[in-house]
Coordinates of C-alpha atoms and ligand atoms in Angstrom, one line a residue:
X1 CA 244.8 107.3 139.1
X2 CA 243.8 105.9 142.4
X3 CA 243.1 102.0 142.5
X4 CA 239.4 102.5 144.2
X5 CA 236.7 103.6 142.4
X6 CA 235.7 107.2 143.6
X7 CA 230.9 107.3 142.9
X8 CA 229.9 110.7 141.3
X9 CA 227.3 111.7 143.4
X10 CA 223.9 111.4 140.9
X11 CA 225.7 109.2 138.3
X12 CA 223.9 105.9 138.0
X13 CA 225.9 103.2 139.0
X14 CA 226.4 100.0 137.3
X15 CA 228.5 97.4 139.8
X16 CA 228.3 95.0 137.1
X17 CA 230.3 97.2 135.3
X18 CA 233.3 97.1 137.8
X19 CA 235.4 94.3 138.3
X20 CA 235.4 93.1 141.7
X21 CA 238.9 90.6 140.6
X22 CA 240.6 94.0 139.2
X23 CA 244.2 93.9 140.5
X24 CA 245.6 97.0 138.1
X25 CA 248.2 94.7 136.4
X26 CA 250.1 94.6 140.1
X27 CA 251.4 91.4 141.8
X28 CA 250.1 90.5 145.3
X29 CA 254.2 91.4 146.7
X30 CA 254.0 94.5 144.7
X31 CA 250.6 95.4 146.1
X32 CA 252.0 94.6 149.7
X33 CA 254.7 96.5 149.3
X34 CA 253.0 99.9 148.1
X35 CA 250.2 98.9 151.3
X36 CA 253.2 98.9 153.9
X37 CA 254.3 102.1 152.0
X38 CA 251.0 103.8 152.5
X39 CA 250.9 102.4 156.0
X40 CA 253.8 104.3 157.4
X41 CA 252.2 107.1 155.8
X42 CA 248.8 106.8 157.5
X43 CA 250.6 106.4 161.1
X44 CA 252.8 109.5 160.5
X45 CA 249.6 111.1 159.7
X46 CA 247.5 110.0 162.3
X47 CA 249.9 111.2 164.6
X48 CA 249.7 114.5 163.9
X49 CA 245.8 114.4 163.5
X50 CA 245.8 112.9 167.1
X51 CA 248.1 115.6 168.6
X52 CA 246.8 118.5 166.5
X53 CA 242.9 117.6 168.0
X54 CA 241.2 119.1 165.4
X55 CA 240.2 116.7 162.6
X56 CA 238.7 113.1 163.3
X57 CA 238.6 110.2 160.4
X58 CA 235.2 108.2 160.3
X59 CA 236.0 105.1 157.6
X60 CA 232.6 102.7 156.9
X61 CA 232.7 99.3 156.0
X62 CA 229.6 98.1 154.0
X63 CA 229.7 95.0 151.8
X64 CA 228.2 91.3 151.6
X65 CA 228.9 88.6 154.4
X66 CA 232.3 87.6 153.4
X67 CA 233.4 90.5 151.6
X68 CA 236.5 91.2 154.1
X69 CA 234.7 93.7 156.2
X70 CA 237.1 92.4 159.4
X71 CA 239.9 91.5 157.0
X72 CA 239.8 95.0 155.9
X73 CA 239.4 96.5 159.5
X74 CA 241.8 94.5 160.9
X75 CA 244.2 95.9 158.5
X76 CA 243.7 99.7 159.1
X77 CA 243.7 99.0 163.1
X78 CA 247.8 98.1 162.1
X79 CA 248.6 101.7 160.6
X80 CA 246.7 103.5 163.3
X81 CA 247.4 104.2 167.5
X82 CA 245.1 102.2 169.5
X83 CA 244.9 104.6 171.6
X84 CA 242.6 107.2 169.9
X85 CA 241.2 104.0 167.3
X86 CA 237.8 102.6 167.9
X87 CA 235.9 99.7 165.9
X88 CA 231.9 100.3 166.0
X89 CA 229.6 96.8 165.1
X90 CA 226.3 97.4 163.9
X91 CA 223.9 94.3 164.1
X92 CA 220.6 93.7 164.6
X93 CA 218.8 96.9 166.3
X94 CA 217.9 96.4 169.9
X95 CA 214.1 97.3 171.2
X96 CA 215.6 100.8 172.4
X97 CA 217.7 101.2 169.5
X98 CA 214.2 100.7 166.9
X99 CA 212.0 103.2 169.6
X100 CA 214.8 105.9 168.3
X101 CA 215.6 108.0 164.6
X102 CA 218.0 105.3 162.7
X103 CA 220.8 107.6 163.1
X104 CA 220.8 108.1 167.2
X105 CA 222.8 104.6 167.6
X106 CA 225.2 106.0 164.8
X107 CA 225.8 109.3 166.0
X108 CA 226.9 108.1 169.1
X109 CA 229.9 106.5 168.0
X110 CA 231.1 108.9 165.4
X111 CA 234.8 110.1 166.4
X112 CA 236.0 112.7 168.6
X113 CA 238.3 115.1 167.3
X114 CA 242.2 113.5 167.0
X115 CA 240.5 109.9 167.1
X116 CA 239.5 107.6 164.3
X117 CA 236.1 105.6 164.1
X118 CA 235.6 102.6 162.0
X119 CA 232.1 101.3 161.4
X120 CA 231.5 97.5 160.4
X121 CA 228.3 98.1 159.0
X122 CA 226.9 101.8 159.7
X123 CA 223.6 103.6 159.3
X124 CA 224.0 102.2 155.6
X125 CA 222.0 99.4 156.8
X126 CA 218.9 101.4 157.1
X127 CA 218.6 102.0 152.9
X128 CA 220.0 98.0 152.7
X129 CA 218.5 95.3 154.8
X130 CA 215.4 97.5 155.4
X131 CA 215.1 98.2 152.1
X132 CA 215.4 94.5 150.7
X133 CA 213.6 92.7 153.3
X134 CA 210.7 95.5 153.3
X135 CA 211.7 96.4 157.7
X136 CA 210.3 99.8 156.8
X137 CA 207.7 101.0 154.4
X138 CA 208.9 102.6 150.8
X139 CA 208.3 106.4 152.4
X140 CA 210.4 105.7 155.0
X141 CA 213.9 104.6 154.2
X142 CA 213.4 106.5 150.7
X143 CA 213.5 109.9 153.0
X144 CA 216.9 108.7 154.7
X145 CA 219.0 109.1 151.6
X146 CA 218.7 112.6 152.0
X147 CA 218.9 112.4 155.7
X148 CA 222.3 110.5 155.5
X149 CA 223.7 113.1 153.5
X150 CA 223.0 115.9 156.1
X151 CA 224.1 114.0 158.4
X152 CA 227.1 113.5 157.4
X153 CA 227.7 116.9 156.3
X154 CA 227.4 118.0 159.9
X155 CA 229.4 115.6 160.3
X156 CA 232.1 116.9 157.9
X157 CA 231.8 120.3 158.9
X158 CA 232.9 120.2 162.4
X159 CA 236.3 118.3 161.3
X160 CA 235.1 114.8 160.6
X161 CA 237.0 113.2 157.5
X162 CA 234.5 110.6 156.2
X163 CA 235.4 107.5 153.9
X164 CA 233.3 105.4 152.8
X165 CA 234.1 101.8 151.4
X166 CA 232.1 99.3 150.0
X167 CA 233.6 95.8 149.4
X168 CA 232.7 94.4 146.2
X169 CA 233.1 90.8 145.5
X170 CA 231.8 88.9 142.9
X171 CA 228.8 85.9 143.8
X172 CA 231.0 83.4 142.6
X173 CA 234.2 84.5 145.5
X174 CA 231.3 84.6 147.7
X175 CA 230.8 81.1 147.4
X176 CA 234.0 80.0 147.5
X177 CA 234.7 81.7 150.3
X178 CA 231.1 80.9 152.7
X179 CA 232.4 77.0 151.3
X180 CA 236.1 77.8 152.8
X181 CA 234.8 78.7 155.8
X182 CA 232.6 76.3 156.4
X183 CA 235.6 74.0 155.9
X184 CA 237.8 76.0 158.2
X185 CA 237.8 74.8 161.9
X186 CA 238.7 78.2 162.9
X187 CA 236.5 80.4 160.6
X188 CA 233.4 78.5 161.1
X189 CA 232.2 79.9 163.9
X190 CA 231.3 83.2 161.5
X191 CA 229.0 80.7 159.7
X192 CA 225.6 81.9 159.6
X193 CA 222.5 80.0 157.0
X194 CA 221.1 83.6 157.4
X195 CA 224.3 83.9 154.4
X196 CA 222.9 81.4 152.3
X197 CA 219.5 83.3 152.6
X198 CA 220.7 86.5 152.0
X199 CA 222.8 85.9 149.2
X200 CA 219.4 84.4 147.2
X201 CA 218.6 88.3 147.6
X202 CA 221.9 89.0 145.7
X203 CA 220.3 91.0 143.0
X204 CA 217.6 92.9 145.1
X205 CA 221.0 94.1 147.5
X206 CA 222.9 94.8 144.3
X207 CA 220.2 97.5 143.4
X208 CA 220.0 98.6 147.1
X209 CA 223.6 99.4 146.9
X210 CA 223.9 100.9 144.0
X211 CA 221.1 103.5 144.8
X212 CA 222.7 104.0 148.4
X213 CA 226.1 104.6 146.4
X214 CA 224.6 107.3 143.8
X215 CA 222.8 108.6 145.9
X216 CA 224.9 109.4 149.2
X217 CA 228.3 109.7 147.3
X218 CA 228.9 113.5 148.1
X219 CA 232.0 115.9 148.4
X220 CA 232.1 115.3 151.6
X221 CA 231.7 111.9 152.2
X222 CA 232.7 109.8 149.1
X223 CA 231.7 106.6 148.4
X224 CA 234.7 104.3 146.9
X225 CA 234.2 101.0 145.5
X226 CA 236.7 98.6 146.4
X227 CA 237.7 95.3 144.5
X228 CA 238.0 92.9 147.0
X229 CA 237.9 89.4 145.4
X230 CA 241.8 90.0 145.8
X231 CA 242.0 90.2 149.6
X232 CA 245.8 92.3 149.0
X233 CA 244.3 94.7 146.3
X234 CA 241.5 95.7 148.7
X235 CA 243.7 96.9 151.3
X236 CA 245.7 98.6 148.8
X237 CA 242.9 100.2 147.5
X238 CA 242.2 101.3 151.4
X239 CA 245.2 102.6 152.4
X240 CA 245.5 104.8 149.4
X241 CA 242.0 105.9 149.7
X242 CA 243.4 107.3 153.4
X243 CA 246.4 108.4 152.8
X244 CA 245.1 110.4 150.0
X245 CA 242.2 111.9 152.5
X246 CA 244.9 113.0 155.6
X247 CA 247.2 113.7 153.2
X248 CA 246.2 117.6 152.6
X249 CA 245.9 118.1 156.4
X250 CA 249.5 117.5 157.1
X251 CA 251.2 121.7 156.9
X252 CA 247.8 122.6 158.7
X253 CA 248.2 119.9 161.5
X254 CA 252.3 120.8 161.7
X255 CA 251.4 124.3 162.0
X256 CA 249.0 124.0 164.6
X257 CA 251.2 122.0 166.8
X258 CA 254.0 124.5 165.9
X259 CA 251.8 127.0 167.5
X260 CA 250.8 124.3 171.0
X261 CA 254.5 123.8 171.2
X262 CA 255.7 127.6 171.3
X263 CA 252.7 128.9 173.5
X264 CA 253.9 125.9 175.7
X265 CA 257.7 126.9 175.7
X266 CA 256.4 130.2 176.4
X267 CA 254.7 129.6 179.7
X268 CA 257.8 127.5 180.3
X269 CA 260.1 130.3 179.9
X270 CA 257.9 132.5 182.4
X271 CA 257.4 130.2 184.7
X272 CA 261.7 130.1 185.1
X273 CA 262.0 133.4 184.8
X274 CA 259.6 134.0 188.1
X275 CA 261.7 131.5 190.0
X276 CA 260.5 128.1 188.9
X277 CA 262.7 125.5 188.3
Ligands
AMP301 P1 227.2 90.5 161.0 O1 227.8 91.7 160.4 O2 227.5 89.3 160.1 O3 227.5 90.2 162.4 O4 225.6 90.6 160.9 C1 224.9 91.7 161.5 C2 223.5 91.6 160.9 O5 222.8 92.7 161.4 C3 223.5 91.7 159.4 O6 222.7 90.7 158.9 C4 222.9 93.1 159.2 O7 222.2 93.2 158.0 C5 222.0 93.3 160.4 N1 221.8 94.7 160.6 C6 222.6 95.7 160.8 N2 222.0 96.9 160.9 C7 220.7 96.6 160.8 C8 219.5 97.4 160.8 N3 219.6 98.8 160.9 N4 218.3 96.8 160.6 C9 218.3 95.5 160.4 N5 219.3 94.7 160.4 C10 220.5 95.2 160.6
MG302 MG1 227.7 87.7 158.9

């Protein structure tokens, strides 16, 4: 049973209903441990999706300020190459950014196949913030739903793996942690009193998210709900969520390098035979 909450696409869901502080009975060294487990995994796999060239992995981070979006990130940038890894931020639309469809900004930084893409914040944002703070009218964003999901399906069916993770923390760990930070020399330079304000929406992006969740959660691009008030069961909850994706693609990645590697002994062989060294 896998620690993150997998949406059934059309089910109404309930956060309330899901614990953000769930930790599945584990200790944070025993959720660690499984993490740096996985995480070998993960690299292993992403190796062979990187030689093999013909699957990418797209993984989107959505969640309230302070619900470990970077934590989280940070943490799957350590399983992966940096080589074929890149970290999209999407703020604030610029001028030329609003003059185009909500999704050309996205599309541009989906992954190439062999790399990985990780969005902090995504095209989500566009049935979220626009939603709550009225950016577009109702007949607007209420169209993208289904937009997202073709999307994505495109997406999906020229080779793109896509995970989708929202960070669920409780109002209460948000507090703590907006007062932490506030505290923290280090950290406070992520303060923002645009937080404060948003999180007096709590409710109105509670009911946002839920309908973006229900809604969007499809075969091919699953929406998992994270507990996150635990910063080590989150990544848990990550890792397995990616491991479990790649996992499937490993014969068919080993067989297609199989199959690079013997054409390419092959032209070695003739080359040496016609003289070559
Ligand atoms: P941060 O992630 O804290 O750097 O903040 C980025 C800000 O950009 C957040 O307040 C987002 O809600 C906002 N943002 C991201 N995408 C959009 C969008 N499509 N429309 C309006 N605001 C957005
Ligand atoms: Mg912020």
């Amino acid at each position: 049973m896998p620690h993150a909450h997998t949406v059934k696409l059309g089910t109404k869901l309930s956060l309330s209903k899901l614990d953000p502080a769930r930790d599945d009975g584990l200790t944070k060294e025993e959720a660690k441990e499984k993490t740096n487990h996985l995480a070998k995994e993960i690299e292993e796999l992403q190796e062979l999706m990187y030689a093999a060239n013909s699957t990418a992995l797209l993984c989107v981070f959505q969640g309230a300020d302070t619900s470990g979006k970077d934590g989280a990130i940070n943490k799957v940038l350590e399983y992966v190459n940096v080589q074929s890894c890149r970290v999209a931020s999407f703020k604030i639309p610029t001028a030329e950014e609003l003059a185009h469809d909500f999704l050309w900004r996205i599309h541009k930084q989906t992954p190439a196949l062999g790399g990985v893409t990780v969005f902090n914040r995504s095209h989500y944002e566009d049935v979220l913030v626009v939603r709550v703070h009225s950016l577009a009218p109702k007949h607007v964003w209420e169209k993208r739903y289904e937009q997202i999901n073709e999307f994505e399906q495109a997406l999906a069916e020229s080779g793109t793996v896509i995970l989708k993770f929202f960070l669920h923390i409780s109002k209460k760990e948000q507090e703590q942690r907006l007062l932490a930070r506030e505290k923290d020399p280090i950290k406070a330079w992520k303060l923002s009193v645009n937080d404060w304000k948003e999180r007096e929406r709590w409710g109105d992006y509670t009911a946002a998210y839920e309908d973006a969740l229900s809604k969007c959660s499809t075969p091919w691009a699953p929406w998992h709900v994270v507990p996150s008030d635990h910063k080590w069961f989150r990544d848990l909850c990550v890792a397995e969520s990616i491991a479990h994706a790649l996992r499937p693609f490993r014969e068919q990645w080993a067989s297609r390098l199989e199959t690079i590697g013997s054409k390419a002994r092959a032209e070695l062989a003739a080359y040496r035979k016609s003289g070559g060294s």
